[in-house]
mmCIF file of C-alpha atoms in Angstrom:
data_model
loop_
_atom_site.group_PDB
_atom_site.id
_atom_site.type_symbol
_atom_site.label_atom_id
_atom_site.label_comp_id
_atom_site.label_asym_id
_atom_site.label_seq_id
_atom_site.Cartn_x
_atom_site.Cartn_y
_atom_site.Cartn_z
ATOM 1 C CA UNK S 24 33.817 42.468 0.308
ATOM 2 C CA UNK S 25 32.325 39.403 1.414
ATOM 3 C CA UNK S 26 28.392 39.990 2.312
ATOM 4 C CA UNK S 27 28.208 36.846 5.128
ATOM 5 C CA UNK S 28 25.803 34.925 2.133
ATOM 6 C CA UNK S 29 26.510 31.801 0.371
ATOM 7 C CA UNK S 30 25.887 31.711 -2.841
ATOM 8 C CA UNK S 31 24.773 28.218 -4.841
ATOM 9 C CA UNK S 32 26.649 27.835 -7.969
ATOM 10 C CA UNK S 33 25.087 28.191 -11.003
ATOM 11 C CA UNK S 34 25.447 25.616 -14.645
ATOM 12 C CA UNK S 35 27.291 28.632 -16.057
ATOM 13 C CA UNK S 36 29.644 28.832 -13.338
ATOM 14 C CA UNK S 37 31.250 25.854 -13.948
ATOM 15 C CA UNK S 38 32.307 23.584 -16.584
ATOM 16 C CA UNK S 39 31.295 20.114 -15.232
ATOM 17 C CA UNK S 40 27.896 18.748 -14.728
ATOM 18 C CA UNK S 41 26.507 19.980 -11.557
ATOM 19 C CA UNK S 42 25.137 17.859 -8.867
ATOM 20 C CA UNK S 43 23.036 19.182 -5.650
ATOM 21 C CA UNK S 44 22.484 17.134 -2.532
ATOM 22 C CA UNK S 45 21.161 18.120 0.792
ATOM 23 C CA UNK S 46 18.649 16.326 2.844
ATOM 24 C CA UNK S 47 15.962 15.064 -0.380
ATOM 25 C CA UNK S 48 13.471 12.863 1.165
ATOM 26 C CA UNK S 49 10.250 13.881 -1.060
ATOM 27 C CA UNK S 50 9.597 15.062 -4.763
ATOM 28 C CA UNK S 51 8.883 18.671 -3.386
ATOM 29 C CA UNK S 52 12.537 18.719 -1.918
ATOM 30 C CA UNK S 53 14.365 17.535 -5.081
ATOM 31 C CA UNK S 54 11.953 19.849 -7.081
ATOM 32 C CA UNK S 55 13.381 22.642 -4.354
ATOM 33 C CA UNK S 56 16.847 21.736 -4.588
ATOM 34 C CA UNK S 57 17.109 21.613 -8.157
ATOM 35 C CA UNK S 58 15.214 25.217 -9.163
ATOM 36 C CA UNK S 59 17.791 26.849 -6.475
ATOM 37 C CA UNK S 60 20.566 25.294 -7.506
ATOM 38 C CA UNK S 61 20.099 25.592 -11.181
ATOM 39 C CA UNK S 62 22.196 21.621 -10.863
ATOM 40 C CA UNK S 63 22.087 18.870 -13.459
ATOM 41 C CA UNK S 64 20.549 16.672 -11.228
ATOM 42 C CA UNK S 65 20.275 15.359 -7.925
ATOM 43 C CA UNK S 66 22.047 12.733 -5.537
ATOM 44 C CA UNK S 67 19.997 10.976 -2.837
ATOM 45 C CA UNK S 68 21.830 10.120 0.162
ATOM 46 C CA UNK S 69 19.670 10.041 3.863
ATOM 47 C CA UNK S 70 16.540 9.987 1.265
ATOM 48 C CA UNK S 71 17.031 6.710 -0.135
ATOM 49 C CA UNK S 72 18.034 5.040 3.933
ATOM 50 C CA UNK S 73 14.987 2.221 4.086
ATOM 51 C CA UNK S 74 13.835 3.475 0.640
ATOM 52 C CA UNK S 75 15.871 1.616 -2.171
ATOM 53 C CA UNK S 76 13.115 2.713 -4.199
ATOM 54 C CA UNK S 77 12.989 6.003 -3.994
ATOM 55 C CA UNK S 78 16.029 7.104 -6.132
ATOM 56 C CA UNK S 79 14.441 5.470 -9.307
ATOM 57 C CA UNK S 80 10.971 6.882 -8.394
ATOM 58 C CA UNK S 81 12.706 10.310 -7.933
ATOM 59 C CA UNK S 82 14.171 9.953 -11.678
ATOM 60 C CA UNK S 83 10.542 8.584 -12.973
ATOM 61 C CA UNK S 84 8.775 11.824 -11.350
ATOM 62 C CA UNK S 85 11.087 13.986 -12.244
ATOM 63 C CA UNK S 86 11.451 13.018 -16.444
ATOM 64 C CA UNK S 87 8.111 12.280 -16.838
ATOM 65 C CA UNK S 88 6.126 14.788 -13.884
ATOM 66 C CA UNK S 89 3.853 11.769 -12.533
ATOM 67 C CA UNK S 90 4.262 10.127 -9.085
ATOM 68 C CA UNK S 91 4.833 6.137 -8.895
ATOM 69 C CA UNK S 92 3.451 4.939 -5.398
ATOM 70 C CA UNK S 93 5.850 3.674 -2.611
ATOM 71 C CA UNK S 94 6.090 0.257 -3.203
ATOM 72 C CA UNK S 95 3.469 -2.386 -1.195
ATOM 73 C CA UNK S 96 4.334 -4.212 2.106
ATOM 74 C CA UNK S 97 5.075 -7.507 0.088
ATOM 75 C CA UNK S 98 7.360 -5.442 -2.428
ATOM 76 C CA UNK S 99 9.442 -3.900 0.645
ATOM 77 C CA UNK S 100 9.754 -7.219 2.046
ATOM 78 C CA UNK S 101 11.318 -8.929 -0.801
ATOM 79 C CA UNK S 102 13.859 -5.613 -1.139
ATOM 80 C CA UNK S 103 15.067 -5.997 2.355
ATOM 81 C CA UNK S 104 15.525 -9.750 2.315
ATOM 82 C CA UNK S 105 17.211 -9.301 -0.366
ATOM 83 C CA UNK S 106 19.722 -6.643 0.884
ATOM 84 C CA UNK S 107 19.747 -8.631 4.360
ATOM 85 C CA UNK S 108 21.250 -11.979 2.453
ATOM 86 C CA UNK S 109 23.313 -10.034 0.297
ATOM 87 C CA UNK S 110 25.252 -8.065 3.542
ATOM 88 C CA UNK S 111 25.713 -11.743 5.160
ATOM 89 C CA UNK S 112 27.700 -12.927 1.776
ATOM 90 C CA UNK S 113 29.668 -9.903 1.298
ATOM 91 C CA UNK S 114 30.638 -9.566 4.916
ATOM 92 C CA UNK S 115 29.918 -13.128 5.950
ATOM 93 C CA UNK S 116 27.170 -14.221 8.688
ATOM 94 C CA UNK S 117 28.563 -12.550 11.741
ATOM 95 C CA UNK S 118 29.744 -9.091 10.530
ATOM 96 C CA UNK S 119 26.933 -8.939 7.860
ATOM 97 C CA UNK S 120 24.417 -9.488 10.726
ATOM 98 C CA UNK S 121 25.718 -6.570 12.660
ATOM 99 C CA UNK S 122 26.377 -4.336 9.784
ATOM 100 C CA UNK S 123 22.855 -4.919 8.520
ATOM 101 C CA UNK S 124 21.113 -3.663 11.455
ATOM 102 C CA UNK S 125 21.216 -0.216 10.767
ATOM 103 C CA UNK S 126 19.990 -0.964 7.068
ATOM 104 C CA UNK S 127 16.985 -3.169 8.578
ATOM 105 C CA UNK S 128 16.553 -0.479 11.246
ATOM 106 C CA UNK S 129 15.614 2.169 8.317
ATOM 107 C CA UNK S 130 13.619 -0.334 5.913
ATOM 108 C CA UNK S 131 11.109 -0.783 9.054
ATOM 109 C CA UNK S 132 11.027 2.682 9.471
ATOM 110 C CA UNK S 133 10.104 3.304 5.914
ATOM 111 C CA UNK S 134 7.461 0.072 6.191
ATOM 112 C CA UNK S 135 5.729 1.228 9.031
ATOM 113 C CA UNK S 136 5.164 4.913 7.749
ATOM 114 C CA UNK S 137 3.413 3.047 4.287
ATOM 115 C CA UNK S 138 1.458 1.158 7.107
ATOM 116 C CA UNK S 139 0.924 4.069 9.147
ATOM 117 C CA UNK S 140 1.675 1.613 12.171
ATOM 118 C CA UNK S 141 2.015 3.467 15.344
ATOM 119 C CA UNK S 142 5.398 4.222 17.291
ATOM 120 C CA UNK S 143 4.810 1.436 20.063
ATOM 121 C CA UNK S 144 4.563 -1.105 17.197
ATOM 122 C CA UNK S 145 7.756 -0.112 15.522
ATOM 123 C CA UNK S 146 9.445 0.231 18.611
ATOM 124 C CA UNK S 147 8.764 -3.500 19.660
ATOM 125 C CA UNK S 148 9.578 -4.965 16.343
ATOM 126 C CA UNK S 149 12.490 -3.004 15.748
ATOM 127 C CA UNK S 150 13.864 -4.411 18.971
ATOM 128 C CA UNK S 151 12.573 -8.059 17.883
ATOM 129 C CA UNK S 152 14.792 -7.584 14.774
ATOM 130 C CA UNK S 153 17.879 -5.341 15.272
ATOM 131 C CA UNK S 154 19.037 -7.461 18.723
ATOM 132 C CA UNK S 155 18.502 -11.085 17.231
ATOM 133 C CA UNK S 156 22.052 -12.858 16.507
ATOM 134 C CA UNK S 157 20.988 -15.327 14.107
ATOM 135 C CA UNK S 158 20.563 -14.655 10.281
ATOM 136 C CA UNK S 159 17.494 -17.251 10.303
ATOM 137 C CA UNK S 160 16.157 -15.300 13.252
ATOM 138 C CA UNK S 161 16.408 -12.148 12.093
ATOM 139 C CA UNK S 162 14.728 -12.866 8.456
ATOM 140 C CA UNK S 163 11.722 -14.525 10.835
ATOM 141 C CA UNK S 164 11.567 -11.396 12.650
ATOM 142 C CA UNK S 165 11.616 -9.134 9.742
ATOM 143 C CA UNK S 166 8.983 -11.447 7.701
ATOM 144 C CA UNK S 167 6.619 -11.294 10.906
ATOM 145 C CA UNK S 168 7.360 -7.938 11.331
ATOM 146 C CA UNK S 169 6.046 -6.815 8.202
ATOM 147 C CA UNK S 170 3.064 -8.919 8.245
ATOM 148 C CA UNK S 171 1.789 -7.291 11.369
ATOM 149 C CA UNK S 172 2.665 -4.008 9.667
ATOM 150 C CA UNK S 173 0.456 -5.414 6.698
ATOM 151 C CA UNK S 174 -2.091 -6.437 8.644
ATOM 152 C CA UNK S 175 -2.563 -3.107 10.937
ATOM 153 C CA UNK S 176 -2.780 -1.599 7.325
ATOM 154 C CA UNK S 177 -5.299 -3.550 6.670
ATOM 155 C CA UNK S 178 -7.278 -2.807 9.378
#
């Protein structure tokens, strides 16, 4: 008779390597996930949004039990022009622009929290970034952006 409780499955429960997601944003919750699931190891979905980072420091911390920092301002910057200039060749300038906003969106959320830059400050350069139309623009916005993040860290 079923008791109403869901029950994680264990490694000996099935013959393929098992894989827990739900929600990992921190060590602590991938720590958490994996002890109650008894998994293989651990897929990053909502975790890694505006943290390309984090997957790889996830895998550091948890093989070797030490903590890499989040990656500086300057090091964040680099990763999302990167990805931003990557989206407009794979979907070309005026999809890629559009279809990047959500992706810029996150990586200024994740920049500000390093910076520990208050909510009026995101709010105003999110909207400086995520409404401009032109790729030129919008890597302008996100470059000044994070050096008024950098320098509110700073101060």
């Amino acid at each position: 008779m079923p008791t109403g409780r869901r029950c994680a499955p264990s490694e000996e429960a099935v013959s393929i390597p098992l894989v827990v997601n739900g929600d990992v944003t921190s060590f602590a919750d991938a720590q958490a996930a994996l002890a109650a699931s008894g998994a293989d190891g651990i897929m990053i979905g909502r975790g890694a949004q505006g943290r390309p980072w984090f997957p790889g420091q996830l895998a550091r911390h948890l093989e070797t039990g030490s903590a890499a920092p989040t990656p500086d301002l300057a090091a964040q910057l680099r990763l999302v022009l990167e990805l931003h200039e990557d989206m407009l060749i794979h979907h070309g300038t005026r999809i890629g622009i559009r279809h990047a906003r959500k992706h810029l969106g996150w990586a200024l959320d994740a920049a500000a929290a390093t910076a520990g830059v208050p909510a009026g400050a995101l709010k105003e350069a999110r909207r400086r970034v995520l409404t401009t139309e032109d790729a030129a623009a919008v890597r302008r916005a996100i470059a000044a952006a994070y050096d008024a993040f950098a320098w509110r860290a700073a101060a």
